[in-house]
PDB file of C-alpha atoms in Angstrom:
ATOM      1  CA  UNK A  35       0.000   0.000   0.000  1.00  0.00           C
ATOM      2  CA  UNK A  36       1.056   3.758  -0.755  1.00  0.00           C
ATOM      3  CA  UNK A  37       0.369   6.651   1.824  1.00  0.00           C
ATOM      4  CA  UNK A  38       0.771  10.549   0.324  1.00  0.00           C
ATOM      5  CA  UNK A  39       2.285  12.615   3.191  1.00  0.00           C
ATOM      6  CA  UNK A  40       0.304  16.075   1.229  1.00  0.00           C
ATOM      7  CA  UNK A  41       2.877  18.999   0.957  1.00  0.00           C
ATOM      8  CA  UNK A  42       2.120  22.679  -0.229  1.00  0.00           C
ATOM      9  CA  UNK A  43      -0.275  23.783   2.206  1.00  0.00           C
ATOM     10  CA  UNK A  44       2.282  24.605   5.045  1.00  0.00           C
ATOM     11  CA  UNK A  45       1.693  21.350   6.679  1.00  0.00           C
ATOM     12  CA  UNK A  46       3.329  20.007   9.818  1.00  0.00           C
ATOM     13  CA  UNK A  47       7.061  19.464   8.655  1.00  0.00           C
ATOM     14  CA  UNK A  48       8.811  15.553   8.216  1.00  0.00           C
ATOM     15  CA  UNK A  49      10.367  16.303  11.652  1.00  0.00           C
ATOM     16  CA  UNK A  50       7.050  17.156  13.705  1.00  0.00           C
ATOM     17  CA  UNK A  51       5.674  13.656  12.151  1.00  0.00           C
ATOM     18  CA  UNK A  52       8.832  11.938  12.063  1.00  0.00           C
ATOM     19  CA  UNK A  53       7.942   8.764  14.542  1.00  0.00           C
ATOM     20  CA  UNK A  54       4.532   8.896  12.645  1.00  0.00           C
ATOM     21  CA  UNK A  55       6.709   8.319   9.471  1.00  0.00           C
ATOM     22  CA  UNK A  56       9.413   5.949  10.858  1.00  0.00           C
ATOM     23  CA  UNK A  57       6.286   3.991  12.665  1.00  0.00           C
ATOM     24  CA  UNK A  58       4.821   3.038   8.840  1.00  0.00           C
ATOM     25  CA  UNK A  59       7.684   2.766   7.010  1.00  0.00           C
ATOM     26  CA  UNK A  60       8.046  -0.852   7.313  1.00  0.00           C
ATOM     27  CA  UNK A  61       4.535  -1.920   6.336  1.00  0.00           C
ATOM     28  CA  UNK A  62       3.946   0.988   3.743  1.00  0.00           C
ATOM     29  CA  UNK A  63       5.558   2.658   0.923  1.00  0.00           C
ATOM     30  CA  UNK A  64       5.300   6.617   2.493  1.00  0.00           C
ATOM     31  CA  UNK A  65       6.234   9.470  -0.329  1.00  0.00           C
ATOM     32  CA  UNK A  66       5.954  13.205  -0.394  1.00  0.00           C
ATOM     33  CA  UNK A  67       2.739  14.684  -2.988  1.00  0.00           C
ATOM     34  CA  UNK A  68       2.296  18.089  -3.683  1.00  0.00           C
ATOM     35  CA  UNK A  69      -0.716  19.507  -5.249  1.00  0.00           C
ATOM     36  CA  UNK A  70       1.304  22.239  -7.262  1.00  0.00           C
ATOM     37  CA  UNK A  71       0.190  21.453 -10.408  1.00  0.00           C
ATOM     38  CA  UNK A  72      -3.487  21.758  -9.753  1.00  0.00           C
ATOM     39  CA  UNK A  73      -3.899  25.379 -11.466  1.00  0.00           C
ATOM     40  CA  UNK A  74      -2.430  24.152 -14.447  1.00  0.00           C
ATOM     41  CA  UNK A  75      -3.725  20.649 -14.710  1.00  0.00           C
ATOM     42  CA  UNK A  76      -5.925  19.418 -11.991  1.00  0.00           C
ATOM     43  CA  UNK A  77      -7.214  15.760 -13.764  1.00  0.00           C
ATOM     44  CA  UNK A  78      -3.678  15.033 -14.296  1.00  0.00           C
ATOM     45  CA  UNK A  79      -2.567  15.391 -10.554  1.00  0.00           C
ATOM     46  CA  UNK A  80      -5.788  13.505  -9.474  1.00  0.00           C
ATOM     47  CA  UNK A  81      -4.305  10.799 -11.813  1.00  0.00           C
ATOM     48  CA  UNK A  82      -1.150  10.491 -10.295  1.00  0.00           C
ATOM     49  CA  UNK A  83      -3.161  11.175  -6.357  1.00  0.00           C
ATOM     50  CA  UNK A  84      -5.075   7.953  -7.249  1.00  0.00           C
ATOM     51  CA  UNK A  85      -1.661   5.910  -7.545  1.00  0.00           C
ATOM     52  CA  UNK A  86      -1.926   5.984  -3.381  1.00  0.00           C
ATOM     53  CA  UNK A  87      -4.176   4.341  -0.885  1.00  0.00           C
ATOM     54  CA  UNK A  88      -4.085   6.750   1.465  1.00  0.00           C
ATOM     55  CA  UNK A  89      -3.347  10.382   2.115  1.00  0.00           C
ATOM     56  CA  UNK A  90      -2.129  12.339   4.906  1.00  0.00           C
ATOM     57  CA  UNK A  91      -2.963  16.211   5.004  1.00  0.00           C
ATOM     58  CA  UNK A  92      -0.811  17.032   8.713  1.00  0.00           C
ATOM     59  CA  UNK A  93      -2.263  20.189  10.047  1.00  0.00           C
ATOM     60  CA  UNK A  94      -2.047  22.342   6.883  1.00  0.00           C
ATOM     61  CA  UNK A  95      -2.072  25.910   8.018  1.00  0.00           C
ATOM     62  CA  UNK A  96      -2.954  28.066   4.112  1.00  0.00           C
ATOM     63  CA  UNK A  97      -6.270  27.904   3.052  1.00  0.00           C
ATOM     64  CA  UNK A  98      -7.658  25.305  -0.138  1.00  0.00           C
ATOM     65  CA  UNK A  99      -9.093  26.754  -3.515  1.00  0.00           C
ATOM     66  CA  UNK A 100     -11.534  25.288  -5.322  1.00  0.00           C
ATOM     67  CA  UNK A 101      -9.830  23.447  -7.824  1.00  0.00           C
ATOM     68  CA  UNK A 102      -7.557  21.593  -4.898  1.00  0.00           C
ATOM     69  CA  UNK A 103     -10.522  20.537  -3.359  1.00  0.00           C
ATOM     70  CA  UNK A 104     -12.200  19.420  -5.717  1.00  0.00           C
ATOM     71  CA  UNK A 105      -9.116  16.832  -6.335  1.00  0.00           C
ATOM     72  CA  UNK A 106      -9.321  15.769  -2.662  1.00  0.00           C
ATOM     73  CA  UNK A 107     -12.910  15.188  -3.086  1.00  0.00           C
ATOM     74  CA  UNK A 108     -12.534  12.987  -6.284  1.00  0.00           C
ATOM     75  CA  UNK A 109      -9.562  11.176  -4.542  1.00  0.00           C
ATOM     76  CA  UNK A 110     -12.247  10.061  -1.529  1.00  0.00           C
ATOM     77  CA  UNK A 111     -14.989   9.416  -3.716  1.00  0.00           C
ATOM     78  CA  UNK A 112     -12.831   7.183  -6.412  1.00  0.00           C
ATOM     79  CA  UNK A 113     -12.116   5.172  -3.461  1.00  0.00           C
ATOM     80  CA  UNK A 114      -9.148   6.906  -1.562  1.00  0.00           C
ATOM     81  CA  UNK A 115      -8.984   7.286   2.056  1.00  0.00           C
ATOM     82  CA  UNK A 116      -7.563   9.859   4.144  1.00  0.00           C
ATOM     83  CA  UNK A 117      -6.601  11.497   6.984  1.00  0.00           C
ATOM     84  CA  UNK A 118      -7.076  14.759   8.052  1.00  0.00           C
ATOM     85  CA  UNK A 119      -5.295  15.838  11.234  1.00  0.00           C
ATOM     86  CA  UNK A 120      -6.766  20.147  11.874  1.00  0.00           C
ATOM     87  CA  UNK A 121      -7.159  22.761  14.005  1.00  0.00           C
ATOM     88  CA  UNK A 122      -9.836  24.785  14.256  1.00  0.00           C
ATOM     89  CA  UNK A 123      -8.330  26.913  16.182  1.00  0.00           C
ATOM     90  CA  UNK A 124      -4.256  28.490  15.928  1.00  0.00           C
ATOM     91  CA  UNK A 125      -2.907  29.106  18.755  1.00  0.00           C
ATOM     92  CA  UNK A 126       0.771  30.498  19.513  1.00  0.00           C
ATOM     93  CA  UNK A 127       3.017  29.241  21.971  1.00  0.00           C
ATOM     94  CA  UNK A 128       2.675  31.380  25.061  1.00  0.00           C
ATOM     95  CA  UNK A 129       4.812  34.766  25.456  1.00  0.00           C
ATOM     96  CA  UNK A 130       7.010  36.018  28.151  1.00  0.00           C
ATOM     97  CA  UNK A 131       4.075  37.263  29.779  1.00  0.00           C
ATOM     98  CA  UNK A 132       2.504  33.794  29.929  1.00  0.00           C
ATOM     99  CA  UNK A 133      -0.002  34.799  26.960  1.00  0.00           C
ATOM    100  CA  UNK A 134      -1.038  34.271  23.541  1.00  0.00           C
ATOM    101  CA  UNK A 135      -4.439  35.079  21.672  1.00  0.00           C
ATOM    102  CA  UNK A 136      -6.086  31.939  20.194  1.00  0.00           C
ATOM    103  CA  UNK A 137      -8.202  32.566  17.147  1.00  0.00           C
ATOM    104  CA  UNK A 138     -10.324  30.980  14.423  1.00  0.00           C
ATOM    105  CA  UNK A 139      -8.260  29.447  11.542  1.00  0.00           C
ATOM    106  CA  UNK A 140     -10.007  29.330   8.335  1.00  0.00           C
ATOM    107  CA  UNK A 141      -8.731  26.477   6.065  1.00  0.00           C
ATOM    108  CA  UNK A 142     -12.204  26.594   3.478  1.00  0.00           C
ATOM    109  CA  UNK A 143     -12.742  23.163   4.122  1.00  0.00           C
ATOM    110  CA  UNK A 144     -16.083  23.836   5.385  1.00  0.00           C
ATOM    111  CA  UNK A 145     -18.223  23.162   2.849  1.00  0.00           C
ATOM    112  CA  UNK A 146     -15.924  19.992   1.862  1.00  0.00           C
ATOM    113  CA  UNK A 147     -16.601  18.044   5.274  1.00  0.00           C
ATOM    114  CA  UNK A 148     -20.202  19.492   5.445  1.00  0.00           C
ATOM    115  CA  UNK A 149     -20.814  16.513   2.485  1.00  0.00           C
ATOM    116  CA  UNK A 150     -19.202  13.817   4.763  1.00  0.00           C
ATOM    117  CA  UNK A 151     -21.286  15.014   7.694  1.00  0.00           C
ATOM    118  CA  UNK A 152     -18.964  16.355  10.057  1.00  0.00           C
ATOM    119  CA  UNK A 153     -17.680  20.318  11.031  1.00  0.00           C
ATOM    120  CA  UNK A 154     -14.736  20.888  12.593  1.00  0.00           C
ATOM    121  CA  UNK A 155     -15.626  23.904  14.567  1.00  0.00           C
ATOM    122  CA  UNK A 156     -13.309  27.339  16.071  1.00  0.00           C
ATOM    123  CA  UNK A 157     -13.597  27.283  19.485  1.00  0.00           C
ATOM    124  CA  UNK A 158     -11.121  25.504  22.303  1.00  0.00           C
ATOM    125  CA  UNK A 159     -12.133  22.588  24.338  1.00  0.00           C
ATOM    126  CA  UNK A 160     -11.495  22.861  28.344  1.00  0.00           C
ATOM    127  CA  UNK A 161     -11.735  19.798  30.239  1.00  0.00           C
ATOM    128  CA  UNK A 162     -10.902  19.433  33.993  1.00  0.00           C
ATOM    129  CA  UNK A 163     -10.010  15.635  32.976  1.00  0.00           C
ATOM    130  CA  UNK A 164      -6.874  17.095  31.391  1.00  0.00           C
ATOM    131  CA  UNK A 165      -2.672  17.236  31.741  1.00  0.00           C
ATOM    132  CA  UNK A 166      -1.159  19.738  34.606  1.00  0.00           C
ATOM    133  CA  UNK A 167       1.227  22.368  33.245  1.00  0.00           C
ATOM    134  CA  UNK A 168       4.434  21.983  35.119  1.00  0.00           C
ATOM    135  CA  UNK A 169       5.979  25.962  35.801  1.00  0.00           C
ATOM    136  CA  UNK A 170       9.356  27.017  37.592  1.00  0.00           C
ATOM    137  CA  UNK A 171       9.261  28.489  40.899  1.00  0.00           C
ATOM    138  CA  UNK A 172      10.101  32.323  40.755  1.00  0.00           C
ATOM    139  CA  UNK A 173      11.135  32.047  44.529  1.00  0.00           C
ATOM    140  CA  UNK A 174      13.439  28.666  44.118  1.00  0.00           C
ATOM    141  CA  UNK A 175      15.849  27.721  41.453  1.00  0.00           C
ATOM    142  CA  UNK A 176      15.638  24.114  40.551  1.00  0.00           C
ATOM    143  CA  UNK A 177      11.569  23.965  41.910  1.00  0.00           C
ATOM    144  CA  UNK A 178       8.871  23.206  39.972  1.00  0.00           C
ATOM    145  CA  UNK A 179       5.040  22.555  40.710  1.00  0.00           C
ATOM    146  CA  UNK A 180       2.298  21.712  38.594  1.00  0.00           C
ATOM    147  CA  UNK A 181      -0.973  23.541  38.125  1.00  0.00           C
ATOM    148  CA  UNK A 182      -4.429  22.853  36.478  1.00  0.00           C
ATOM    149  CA  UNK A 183      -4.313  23.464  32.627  1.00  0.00           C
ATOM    150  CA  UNK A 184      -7.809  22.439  30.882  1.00  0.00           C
ATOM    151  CA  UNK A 185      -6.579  23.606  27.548  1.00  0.00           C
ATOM    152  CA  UNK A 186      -4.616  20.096  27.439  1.00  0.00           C
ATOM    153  CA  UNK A 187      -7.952  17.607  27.518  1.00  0.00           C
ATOM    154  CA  UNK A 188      -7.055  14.436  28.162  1.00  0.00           C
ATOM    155  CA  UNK A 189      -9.151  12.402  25.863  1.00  0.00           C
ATOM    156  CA  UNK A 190     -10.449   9.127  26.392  1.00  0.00           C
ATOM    157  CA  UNK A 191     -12.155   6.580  24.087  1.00  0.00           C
ATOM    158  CA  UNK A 192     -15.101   4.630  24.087  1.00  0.00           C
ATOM    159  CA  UNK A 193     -13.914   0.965  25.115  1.00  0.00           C
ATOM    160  CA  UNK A 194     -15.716  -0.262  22.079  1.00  0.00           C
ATOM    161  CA  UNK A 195     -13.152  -0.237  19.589  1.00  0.00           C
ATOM    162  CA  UNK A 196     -10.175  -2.308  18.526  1.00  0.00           C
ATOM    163  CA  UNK A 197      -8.291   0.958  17.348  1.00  0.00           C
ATOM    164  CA  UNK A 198      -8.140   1.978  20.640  1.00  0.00           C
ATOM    165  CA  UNK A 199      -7.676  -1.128  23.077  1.00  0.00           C
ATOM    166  CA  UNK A 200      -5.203  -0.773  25.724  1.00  0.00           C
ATOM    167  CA  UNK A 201      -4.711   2.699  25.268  1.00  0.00           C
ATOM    168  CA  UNK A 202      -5.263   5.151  27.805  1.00  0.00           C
ATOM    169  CA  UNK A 203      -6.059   9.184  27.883  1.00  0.00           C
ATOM    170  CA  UNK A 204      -4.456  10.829  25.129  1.00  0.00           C
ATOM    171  CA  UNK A 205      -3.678  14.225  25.450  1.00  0.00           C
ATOM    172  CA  UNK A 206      -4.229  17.169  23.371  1.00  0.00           C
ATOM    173  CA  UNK A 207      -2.950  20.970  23.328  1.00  0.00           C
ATOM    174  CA  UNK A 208      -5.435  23.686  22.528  1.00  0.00           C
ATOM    175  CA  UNK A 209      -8.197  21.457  20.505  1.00  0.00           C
ATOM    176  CA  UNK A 210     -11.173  22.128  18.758  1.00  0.00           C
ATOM    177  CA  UNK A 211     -14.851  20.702  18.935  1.00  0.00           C
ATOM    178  CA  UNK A 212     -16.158  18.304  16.317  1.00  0.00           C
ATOM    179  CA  UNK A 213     -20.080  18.167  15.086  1.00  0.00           C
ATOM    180  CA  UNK A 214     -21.064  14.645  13.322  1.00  0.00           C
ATOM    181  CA  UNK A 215     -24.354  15.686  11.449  1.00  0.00           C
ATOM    182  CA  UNK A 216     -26.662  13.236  10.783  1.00  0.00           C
ATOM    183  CA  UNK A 217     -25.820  12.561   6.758  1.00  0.00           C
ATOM    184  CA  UNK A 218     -22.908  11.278   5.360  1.00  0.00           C
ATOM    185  CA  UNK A 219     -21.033   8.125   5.752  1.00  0.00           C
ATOM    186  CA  UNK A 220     -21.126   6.297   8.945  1.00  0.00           C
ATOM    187  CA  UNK A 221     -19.349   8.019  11.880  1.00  0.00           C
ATOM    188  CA  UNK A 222     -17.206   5.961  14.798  1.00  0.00           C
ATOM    189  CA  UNK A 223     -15.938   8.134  17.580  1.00  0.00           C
ATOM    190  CA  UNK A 224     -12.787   7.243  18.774  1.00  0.00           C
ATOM    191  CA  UNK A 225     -11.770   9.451  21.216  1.00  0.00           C
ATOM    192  CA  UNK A 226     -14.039  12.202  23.294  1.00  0.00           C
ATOM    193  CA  UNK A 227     -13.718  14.757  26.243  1.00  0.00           C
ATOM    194  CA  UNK A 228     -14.777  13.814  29.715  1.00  0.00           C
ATOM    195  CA  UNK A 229     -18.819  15.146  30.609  1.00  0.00           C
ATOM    196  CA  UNK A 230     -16.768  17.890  32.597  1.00  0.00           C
ATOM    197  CA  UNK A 231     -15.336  19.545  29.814  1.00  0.00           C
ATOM    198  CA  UNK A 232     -16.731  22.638  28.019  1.00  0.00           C
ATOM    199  CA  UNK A 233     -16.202  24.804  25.017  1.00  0.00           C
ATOM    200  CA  UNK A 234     -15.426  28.840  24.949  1.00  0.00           C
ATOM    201  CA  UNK A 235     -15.609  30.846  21.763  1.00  0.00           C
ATOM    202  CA  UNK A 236     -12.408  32.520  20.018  1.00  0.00           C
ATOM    203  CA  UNK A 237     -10.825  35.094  19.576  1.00  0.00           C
ATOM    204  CA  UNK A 238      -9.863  34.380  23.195  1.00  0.00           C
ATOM    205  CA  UNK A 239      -6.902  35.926  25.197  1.00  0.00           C
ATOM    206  CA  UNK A 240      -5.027  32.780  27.408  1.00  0.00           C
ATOM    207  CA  UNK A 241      -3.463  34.477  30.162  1.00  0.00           C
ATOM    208  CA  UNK A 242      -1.311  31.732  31.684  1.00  0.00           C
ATOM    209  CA  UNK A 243      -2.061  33.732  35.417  1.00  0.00           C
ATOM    210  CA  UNK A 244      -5.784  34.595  35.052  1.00  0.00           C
ATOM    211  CA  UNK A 245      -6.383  30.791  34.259  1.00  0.00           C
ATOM    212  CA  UNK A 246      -4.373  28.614  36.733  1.00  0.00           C
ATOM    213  CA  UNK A 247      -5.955  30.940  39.565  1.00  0.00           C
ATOM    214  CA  UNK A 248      -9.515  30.491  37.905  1.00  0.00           C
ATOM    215  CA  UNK A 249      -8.978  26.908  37.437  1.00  0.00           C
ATOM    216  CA  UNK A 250      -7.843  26.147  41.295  1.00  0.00           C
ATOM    217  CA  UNK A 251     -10.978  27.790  42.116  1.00  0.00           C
ATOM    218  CA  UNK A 252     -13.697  26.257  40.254  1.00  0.00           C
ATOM    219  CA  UNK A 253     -12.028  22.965  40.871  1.00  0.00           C
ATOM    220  CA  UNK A 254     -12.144  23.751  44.905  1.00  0.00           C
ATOM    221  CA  UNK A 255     -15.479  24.857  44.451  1.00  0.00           C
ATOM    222  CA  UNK A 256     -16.432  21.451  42.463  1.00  0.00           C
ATOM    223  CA  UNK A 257     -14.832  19.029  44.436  1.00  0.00           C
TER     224      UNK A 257
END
């Protein structure tokens, strides 16, 4: 079998996904595709697209025309699968203030997953079923302590699939929501927040501070 790791669309780099890579290599032949010649000729790139099983779009970051979706589409539909790894949301590593502005990103996929049933939405998921952020003490050198941080979900699955057996919470860093609508193919959850999690809208300031002390509280105040 053939997997496409998609280029072009400033996708996650070979290092960010190298133990992905290194993980398949043995079972799979894994190449490069970039969708550069779509303008120009787009049958002839879903022609060579269709040589692979499967392709991998790795959190692209610049926005799909038309013509490259409309490729993507005829891959899937001639048989192709894929996988789509997104944000709905981009957010920046946190200043030197402890802060960074989280806000929609707009890849115009919408319409495109709308037909399989499913919206990726902008927003951020907060779970208190989530990872600790581990911080320096300011008034010890060499002491560290760990605080609430619902902005890293720990996600669990169902129990009801194979994909998942024996695997325990996964987490995730500044995640979006998914809808499943009630058309399309067939939809299998694999992985969900806990019922204690919530969603808050973007644009939304993260002020490491504001947080951890609002976080202690309403976890005091819930337990």
């Amino acid at each position: 079998k053939k997997v496409a790791i998609m280029r072009g669309h400033e996708q996650a780099s070979d290092i960010a996904i190298t133990e992905f890579i290194e993980a398949i290599k043995p079972y799979y032949y894994v190449g490069p595709f970039t969708m550069d010649s779509v303008t120009v000729n787009p049958q002839s790139t879903l022609e060579v697209l269709k040589q692979y099983d499967l392709m991998v779009m790795a959190n692209p970051k610049r926005p799909f025309n038309n013509k490259e979706k409309l490729v993507l589409d005829q891959f899937v539909m001639s048989g192709g699968r894929s996988l789509w790894l997104l944000d709905g949301t981009r957010v920046a590593g946190l200043d030197q203030n402890g802060q960074s502005l989280a806000t929609g990103q707009s890849l115009n996929l919408t319409d495109l997953f709308f037909t399989y049933g499913f919206r990726i939405n902008q927003n951020l998921v907060l779970d208190m079923v989530s990872a600790p952020i581990t911080l320096a003490s300011l008034e010890k050198t060499g002491d560290y302590r760990r605080f609430p941080w619902w902005f890293s979900p720990l996600v669990q699955d169902h129990g009801l699939h194979p994909i998942m057996a024996n695997v325990d919470g996964i987490k995730m860093d500044y995640v979006s929501s998914i809808d499943t609508l009630s058309f399309g193919p067939k939809k299998t959850v694999l992985l969900h927040s806990s019922p204690r999690s919530k969603t808050i809208g973007v644009p939304y300031l993260i002020d490491l501070n504001k947080e951890i002390e609002s976080q202690i509280q309403m976890t005091q105040s819930t337990n």
